[in-house]
Coordinates of C-alpha atoms in Angstrom, one line a residue:
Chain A
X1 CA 13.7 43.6 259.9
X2 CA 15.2 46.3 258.7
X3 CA 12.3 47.4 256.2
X4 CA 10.3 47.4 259.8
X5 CA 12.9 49.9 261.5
X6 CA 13.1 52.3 258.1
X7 CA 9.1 52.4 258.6
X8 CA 9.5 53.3 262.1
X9 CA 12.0 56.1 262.0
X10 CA 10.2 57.5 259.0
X11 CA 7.1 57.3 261.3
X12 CA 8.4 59.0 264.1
X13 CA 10.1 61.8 261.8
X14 CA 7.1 62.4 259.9
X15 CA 5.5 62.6 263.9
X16 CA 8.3 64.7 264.8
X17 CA 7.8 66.9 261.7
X18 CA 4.1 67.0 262.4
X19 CA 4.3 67.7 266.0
X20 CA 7.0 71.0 265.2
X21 CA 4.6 72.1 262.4
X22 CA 1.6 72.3 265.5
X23 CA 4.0 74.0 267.8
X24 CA 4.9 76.6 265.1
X25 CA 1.5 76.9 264.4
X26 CA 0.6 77.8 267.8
X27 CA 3.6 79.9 268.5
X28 CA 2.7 81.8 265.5
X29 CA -0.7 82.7 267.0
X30 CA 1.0 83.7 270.4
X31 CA 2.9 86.5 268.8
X32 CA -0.1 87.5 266.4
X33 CA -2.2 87.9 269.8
X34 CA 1.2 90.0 271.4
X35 CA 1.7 91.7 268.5
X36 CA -2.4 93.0 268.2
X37 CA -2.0 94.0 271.7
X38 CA 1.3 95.7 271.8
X39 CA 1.8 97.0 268.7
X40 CA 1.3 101.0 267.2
X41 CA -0.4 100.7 264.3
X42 CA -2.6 102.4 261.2
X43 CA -4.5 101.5 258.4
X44 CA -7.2 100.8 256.0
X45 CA -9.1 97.5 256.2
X46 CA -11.8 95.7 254.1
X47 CA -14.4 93.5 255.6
X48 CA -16.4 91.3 253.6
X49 CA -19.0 88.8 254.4
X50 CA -21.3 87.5 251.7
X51 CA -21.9 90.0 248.6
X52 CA -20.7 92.8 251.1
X53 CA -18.2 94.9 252.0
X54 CA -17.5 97.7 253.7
X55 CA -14.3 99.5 254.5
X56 CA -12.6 101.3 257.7
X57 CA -10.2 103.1 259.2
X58 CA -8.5 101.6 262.0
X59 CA -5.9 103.1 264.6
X60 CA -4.1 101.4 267.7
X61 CA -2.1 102.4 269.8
X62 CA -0.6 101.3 273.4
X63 CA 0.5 104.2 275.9
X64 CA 3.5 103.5 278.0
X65 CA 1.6 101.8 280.7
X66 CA 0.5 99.2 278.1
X67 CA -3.3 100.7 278.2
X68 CA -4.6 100.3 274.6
X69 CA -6.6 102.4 272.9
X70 CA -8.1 101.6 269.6
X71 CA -10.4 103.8 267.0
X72 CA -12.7 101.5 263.9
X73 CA -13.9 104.4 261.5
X74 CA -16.2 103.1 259.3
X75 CA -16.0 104.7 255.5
X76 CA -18.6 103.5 253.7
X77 CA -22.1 104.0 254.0
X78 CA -23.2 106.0 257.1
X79 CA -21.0 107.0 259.7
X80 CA -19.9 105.0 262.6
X81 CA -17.0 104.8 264.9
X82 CA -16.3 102.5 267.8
X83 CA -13.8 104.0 269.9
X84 CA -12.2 101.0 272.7
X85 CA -9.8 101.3 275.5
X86 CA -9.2 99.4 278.3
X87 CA -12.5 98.7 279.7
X88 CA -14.7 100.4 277.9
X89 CA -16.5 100.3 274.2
X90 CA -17.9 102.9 272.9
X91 CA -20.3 103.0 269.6
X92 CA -20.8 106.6 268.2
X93 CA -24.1 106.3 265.5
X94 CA -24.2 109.5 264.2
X95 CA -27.2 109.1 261.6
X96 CA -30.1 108.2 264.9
X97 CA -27.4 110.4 267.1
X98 CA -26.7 106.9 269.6
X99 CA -24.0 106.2 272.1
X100 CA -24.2 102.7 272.7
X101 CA -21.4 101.9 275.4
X102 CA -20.2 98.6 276.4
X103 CA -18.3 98.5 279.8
X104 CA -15.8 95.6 279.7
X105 CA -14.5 93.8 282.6
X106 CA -10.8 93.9 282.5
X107 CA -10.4 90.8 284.1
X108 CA -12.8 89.1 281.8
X109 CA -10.6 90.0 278.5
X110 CA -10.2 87.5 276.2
X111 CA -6.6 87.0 276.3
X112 CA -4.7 84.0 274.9
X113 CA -3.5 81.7 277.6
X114 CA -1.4 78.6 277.7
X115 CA -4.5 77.0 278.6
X116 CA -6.7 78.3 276.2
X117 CA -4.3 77.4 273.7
X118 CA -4.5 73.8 274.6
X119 CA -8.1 74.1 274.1
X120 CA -7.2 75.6 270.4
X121 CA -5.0 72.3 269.9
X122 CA -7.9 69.6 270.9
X123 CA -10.6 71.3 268.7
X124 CA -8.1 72.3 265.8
X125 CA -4.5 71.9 263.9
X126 CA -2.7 75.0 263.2
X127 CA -0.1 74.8 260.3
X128 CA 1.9 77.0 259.1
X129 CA 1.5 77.5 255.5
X130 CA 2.8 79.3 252.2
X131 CA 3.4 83.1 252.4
X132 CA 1.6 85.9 251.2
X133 CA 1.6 89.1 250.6
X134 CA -0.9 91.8 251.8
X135 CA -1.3 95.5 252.0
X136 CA 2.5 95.6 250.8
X137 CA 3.7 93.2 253.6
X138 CA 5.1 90.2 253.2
X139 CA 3.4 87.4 256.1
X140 CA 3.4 84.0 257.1
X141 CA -0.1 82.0 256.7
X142 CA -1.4 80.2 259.8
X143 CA -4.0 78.1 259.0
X144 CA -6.3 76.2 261.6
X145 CA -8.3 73.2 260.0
X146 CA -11.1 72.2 263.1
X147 CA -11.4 68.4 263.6
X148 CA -14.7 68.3 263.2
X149 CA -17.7 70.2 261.5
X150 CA -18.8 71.8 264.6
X151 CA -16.7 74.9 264.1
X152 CA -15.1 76.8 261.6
X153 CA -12.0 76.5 260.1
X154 CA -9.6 80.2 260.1
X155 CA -7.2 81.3 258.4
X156 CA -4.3 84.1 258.8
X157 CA -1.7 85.8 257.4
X158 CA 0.9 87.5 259.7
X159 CA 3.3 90.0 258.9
X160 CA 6.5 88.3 258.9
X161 CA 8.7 90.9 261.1
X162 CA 5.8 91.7 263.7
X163 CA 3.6 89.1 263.8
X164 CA 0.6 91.3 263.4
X165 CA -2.2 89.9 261.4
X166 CA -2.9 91.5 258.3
X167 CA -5.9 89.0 256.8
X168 CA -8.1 87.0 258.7
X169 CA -10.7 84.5 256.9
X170 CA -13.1 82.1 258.8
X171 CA -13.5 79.2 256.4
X172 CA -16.9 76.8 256.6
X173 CA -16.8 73.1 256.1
X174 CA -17.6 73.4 251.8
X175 CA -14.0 75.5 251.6
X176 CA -15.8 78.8 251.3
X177 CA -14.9 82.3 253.1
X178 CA -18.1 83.3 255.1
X179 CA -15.8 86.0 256.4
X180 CA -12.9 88.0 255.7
X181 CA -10.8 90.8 257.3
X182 CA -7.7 92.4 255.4
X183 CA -5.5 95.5 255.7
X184 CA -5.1 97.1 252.3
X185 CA -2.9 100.0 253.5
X186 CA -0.8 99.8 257.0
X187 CA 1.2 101.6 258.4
X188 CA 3.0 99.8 261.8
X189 CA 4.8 102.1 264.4
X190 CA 4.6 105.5 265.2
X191 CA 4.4 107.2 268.2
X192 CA 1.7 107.6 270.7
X193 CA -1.0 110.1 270.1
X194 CA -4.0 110.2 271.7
X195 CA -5.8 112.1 269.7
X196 CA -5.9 109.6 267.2
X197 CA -8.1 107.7 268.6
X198 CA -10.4 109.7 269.9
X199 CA -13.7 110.1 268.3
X200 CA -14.8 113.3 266.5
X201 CA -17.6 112.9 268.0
X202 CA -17.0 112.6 271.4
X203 CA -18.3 116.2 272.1
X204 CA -20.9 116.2 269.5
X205 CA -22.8 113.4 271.1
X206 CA -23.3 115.2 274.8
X207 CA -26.8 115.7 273.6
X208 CA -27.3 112.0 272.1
X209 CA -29.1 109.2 273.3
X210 CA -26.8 106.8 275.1
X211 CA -27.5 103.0 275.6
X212 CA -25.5 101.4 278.0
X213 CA -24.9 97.7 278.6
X214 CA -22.9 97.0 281.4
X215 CA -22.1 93.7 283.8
X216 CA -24.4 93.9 286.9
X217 CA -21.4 92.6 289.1
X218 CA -18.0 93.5 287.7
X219 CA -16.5 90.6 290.2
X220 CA -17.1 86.7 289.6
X221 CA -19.4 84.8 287.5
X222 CA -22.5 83.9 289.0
X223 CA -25.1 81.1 288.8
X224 CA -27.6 81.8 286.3
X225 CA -29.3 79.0 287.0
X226 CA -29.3 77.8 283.5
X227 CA -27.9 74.3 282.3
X228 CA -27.2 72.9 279.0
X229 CA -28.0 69.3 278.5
X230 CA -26.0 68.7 275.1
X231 CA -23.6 71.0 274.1
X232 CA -21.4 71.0 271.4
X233 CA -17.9 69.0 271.7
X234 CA -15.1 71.1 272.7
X235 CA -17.3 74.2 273.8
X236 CA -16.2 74.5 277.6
X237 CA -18.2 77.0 279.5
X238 CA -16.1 80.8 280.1
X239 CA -18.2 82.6 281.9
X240 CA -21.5 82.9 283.6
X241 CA -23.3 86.3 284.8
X242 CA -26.0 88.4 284.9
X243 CA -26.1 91.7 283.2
X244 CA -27.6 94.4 281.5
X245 CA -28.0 95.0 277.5
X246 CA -28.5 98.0 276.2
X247 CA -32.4 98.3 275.0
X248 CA -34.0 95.2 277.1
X249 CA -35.8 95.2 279.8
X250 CA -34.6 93.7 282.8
X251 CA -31.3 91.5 283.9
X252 CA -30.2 89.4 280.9
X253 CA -28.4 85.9 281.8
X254 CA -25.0 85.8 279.8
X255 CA -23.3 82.9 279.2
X256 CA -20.4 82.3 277.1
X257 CA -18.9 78.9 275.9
X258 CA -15.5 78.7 273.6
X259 CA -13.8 75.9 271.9
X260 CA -10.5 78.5 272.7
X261 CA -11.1 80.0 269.7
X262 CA -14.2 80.8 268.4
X263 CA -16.9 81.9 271.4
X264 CA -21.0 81.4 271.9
X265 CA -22.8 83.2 273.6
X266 CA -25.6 82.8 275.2
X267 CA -28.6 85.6 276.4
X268 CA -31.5 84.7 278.3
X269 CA -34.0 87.7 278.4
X270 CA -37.9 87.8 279.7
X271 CA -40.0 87.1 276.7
X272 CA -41.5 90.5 275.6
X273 CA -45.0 90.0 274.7
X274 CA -46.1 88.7 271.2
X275 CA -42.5 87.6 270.7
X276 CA -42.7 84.0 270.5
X277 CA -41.4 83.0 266.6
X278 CA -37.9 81.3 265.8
X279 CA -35.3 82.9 263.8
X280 CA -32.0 82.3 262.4
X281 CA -29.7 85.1 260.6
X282 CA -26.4 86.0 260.8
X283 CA -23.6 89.1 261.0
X284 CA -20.9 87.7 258.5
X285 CA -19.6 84.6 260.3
X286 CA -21.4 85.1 263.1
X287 CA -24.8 83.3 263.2
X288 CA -27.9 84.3 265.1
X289 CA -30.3 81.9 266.9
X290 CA -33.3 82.9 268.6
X291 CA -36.0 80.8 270.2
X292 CA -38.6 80.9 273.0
X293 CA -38.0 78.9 276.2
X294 CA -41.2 79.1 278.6
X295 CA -41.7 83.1 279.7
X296 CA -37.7 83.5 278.5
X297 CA -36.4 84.6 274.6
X298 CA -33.0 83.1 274.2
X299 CA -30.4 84.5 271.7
X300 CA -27.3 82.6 271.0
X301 CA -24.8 83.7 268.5
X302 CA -21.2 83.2 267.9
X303 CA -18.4 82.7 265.1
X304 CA -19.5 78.9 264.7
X305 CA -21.7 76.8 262.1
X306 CA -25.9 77.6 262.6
X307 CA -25.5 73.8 263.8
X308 CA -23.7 74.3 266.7
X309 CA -25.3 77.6 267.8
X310 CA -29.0 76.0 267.4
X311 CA -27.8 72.5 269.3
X312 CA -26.2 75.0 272.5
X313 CA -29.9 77.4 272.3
X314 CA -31.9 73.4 272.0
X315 CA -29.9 71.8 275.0
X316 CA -30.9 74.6 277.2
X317 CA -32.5 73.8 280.2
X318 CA -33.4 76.2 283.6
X319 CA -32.3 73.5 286.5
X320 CA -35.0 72.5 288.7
X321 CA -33.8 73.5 291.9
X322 CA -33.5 76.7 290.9
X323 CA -36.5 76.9 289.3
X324 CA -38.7 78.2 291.7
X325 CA -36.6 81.3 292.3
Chain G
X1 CA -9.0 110.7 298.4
X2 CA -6.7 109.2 295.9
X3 CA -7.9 106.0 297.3
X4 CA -11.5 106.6 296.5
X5 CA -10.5 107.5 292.7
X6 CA -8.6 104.5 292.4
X7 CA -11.6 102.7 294.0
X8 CA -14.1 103.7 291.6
X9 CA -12.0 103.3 288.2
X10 CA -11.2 99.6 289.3
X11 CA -7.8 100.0 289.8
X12 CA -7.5 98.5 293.2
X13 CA -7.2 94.7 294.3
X14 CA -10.2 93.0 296.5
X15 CA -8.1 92.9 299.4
X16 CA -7.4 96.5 299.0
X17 CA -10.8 97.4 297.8
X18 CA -13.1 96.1 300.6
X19 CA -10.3 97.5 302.9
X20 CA -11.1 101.1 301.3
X21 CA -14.7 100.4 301.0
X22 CA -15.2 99.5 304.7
X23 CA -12.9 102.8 305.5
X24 CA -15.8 104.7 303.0
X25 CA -18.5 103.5 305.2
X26 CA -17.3 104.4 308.6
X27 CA -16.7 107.8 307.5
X28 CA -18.5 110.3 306.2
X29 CA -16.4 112.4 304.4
X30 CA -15.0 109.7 302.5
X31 CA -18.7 108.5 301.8
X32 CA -19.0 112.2 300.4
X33 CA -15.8 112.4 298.2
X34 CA -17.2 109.0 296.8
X35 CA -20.7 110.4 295.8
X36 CA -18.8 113.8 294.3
X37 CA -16.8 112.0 292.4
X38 CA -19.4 109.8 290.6
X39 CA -21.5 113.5 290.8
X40 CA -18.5 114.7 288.5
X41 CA -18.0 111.3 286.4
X42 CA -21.4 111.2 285.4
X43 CA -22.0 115.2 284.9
X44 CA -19.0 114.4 282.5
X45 CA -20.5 111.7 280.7
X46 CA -23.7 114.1 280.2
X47 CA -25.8 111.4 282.4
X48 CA -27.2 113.9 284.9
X49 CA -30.6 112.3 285.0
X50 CA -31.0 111.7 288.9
X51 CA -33.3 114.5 290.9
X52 CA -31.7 115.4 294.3
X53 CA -31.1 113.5 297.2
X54 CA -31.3 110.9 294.9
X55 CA -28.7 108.4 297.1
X56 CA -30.4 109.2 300.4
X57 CA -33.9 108.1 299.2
X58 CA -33.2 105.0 298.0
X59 CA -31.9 104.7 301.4
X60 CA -34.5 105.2 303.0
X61 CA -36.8 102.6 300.5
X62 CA -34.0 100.3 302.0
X63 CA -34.2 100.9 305.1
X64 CA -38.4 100.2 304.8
X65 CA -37.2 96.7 303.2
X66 CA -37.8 93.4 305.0
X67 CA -35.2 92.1 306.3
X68 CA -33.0 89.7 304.3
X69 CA -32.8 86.4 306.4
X70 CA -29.7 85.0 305.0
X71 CA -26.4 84.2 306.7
X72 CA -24.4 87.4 307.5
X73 CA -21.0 86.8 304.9
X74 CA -23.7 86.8 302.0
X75 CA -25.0 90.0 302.8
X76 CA -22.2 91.2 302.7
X77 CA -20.6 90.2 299.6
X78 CA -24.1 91.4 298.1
X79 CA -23.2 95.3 299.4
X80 CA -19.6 94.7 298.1
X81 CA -21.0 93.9 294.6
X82 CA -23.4 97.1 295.0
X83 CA -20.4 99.0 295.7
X84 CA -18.3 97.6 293.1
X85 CA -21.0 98.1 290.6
X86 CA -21.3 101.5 291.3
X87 CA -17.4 101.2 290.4
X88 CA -18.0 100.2 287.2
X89 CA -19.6 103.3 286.5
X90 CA -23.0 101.6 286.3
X91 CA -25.3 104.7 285.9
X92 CA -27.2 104.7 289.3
X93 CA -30.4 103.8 287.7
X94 CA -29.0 100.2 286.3
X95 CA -27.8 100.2 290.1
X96 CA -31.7 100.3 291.3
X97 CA -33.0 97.8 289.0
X98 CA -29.2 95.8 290.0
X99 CA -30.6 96.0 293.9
X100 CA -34.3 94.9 292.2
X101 CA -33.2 91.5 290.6
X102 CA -30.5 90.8 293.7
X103 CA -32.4 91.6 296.6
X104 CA -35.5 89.0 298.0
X105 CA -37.4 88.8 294.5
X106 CA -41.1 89.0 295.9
X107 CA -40.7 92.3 297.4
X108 CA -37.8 94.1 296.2
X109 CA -39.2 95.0 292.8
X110 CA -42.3 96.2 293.2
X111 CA -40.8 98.7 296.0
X112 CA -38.0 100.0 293.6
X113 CA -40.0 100.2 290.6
X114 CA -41.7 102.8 292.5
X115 CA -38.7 104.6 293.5
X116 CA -37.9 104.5 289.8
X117 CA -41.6 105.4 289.0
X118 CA -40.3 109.0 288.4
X119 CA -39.2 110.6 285.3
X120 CA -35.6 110.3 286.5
X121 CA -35.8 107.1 285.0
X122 CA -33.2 106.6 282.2
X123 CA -34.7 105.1 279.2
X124 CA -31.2 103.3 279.6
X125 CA -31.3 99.9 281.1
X126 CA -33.8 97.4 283.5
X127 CA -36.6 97.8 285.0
X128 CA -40.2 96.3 284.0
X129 CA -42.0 99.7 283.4
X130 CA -39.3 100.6 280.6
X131 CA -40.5 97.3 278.6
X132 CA -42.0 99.8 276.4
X133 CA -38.9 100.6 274.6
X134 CA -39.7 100.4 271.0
X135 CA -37.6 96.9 269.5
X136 CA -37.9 95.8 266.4
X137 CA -39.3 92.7 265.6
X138 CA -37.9 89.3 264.3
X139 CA -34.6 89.8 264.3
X140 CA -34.4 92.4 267.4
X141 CA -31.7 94.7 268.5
X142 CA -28.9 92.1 268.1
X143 CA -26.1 94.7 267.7
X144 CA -25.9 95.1 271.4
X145 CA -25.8 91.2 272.2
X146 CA -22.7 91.3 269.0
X147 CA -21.3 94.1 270.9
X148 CA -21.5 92.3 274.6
X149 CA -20.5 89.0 272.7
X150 CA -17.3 90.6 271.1
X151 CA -15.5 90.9 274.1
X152 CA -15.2 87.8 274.9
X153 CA -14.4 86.0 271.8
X154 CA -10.7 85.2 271.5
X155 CA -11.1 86.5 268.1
X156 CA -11.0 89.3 269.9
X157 CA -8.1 89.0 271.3
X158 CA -6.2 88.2 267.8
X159 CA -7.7 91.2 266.1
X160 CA -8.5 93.7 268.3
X161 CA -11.3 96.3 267.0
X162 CA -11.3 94.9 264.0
X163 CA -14.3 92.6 264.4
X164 CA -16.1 95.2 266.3
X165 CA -17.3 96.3 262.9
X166 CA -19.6 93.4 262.8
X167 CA -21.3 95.1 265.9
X168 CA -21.7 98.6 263.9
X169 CA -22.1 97.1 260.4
X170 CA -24.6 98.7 258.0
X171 CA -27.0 95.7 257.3
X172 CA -27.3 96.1 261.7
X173 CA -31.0 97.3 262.6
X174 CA -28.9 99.5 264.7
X175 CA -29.1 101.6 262.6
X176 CA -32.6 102.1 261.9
X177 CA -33.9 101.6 265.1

């Protein structure tokens, strides 16, 4: 009898123990999310994916009324910028002299909720891990192992005083990086500027071609008419609408599906003509899937496994009432 | 006037917007303070592509329309999200080819594509005459759907610009389009 009690109070503690170790986990990610969002910061980051990487320079900073304001610079290779704020993004392209500007919906932003987070917890465990040391910082690993193989796995470090994440690596299901962000030189603080993170070219570009994607209704989602029959488990739809893309031709259905941390999307186009071949690529760790569906090219990509992405573009379906419309 | 500023950068609840917007209908100079300042915002962003009296002929090709028989609230939600659009600092062309996919789809697009028909159409956004756009093959243009994708990943949200890079990133045909 008493060998049965010892197994149950080591049970439950080990439970207990567990349980704290999510809960860390997760509160750790709350304050890496705060801290990208609220925090002043400078620095020099690598990207990698594959054989490649490139380098930028990347600046942030949040004015008093907690707008943010960010600047990417890339360094290698030829020049880029992205300039964000609030609701916009904007892609300076110097080499073809391109604008391409994204207009966000503020209420749309992919913040961090309570609920989202229990999403995070079904799909994956967060632990908290060993610490590290990056770009002269000392953080805390967070990693998040997914329960299955139908997403990837991630891995961060955050700075130990701040919270803000310094490295970021998405993990597949053989234990290899397909991915990785990390600050080699930071410097967090400072005060607000705003010329920091403005482009230098912002007057330059008056004269260059600008391609603008923008939501057609910056209000609700609507009904695209679009169903999927067999989509991944744990990918909950986010958001339905239509829209226009930068570059094609008429409205585009968007739909977005996230396991509350990675995100699919999903783009439903008119089939230009002569365009009717599969392909699959990919940006780093985000993979690329596009088929034809009847007199429609679908694209769906996202930070997920080419498994999940092709199963979400196969289980598509246009519902039949709607069809007619 | 303030009003109609905070109107068109977003910045005002629903309640408060369809108040102001019904306010910007009923009178006219509001209506006008509302078309100079999208005259100014896009003069600023260099996007001064529309020929004159741009606003009141499309009016006009509206007013030609056949009527919409739907019940009276969804008409007018459809005007709010024209308005609100225009809000968004849609250019005014993506706001033609917006009225051409939400308006009655047998008749609406063929009557707007010829409003668009003239060379104040940006080689921006919509419209089936612009399929002509040069796109590369097989893979496509995917840096725009990475870019319209990135803001609503969480990742996102965790990293800020940071992943934006994938959007811009040299092995993008971005770049050699």
């Amino acid at each position: 009898m008493k060998k049965v009690w010892a197994f149950v109070i080591l049970g439950l503690s080990a439970a207990g123990v567990a349980l704290a170790d999510l809960q860390e986990g997760f509160t750790l990610l709350k304050k890496m999310a705060n801290a990208s969002r609220q925090l002043n910061y400078s620095g020099t980051f690598v990207y990698q994916h594959g054989t490649k990487s490139e380098t930028s320079r990347i600046v942030h900073y949040v004015n008093s009324a907690g707008g943010e304001f960010e600047k990417l610079e890339v360094l290698d290779g030829p020049a880029r910028e992205v300039v964000r704020n609030n609701d916009q993004v904007t892609c300076y392209l110097p080499a073809t002299k391109t604008v391409v500007i994204e207009q966000r919906n503020a209420r749309q932003l992919p913040v961090l909720l309570p609920e989202r987070m229990t999403d995070i917890a079904e799909n994956y465990t967060a632990r908290k891990a060993e610490t590290d040391r990056v770009a002269g910082y000392d953080c805390q690993v967070i990693v998040l192992e997914p329960k299955d193989n139908m997403r990837y796995g991630r891995s961060f470090c955050a700075e130990l005083n701040s919270g803000l994440p310094l490295r970021s690596r998405t993990i597949n299901e053989k234990n290899e990086t397909v991915e990785s962000f990390a600050f080699t030189q930071l410097a967090i603080g400072g005060s607000f500027n705003r010329d920091r993170v403005k482009s230098k070219y912002a007057a330059k570009s008056q004269n260059w071609r600008v391609d603008r994607s923008a939501l057609s209704a910056s209000e609700s989602t609507t009904d695209t008419g679009w169903v999927f029959n067999n989509q991944p488990a744990g990918f909950k739809k986010l958001t339905e609408m239509k829209r226009y893309i930068a570059g094609r031709a008429g409205a585009v259905s968007h739909i977005v599906f996230s396991d509350g941390l990675a995100a699919v999307s999903v783009f439903i186009e008119p089939r230009p003509q002569g365009r009717s071949v599969q392909t699959l690529t990919h940006q780093g760790a985000v993979n690329i899937y596009t088929r034809p569906h009847a007199d429609h090219m679908v694209t769906v990509l996202g930070e997920a496994p080419a498994a999940t992405i092709m199963q979400i573009a196969n289980s598509l379906e246009l519902r039949s009432s709607t069809a007619a419309r | 006037m303030d009003e109609i500023s905070a109107l068109i950068d977003g910045e005002l609840d629903e309640r408060e917007a369809s108040r102001q917007l019904s306010r910007t209908a009923q009178q006219e100079e509001l209506r006008k303070c509302w078309e100079m300042f999208h005259l100014i915002g896009d003069t600023m962003r260099g996007d001064c592509r529309l020929s004159p009296h741009f606003s009141r002929r499309i009016a006009e090709r509206l007013a030609l329309e056949p009527t919409i028989l739907a019940p009276r609230r969804r008409i007018a939600k459809r005007v709010t999200a024209y308005v609100l659009s225009a809000a968004a600092s849609l250019s005014a062309v993506a706001l033609v080819a917006w009225v051409a996919f939400s308006a009655n789809p047998l008749s609406a697009p063929q009557e707007v594509a010829k409003v668009q028909a003239p060379p104040a159409a940006a080689p921006v956004t919509a419209a089936p005459q612009l399929a002509s756009i040069p796109s590369a093959p097989g893979q496509g243009n995917m840096s725009e759907y990475l870019l319209a994708h990135q803001e609503f990943s969480p990742s996102t949200a965790l990293q800020g610009v940071a992943p934006y890079i994938r959007s811009v990133s040299a092995s993008q045909p971005l770049q050699n389009r």
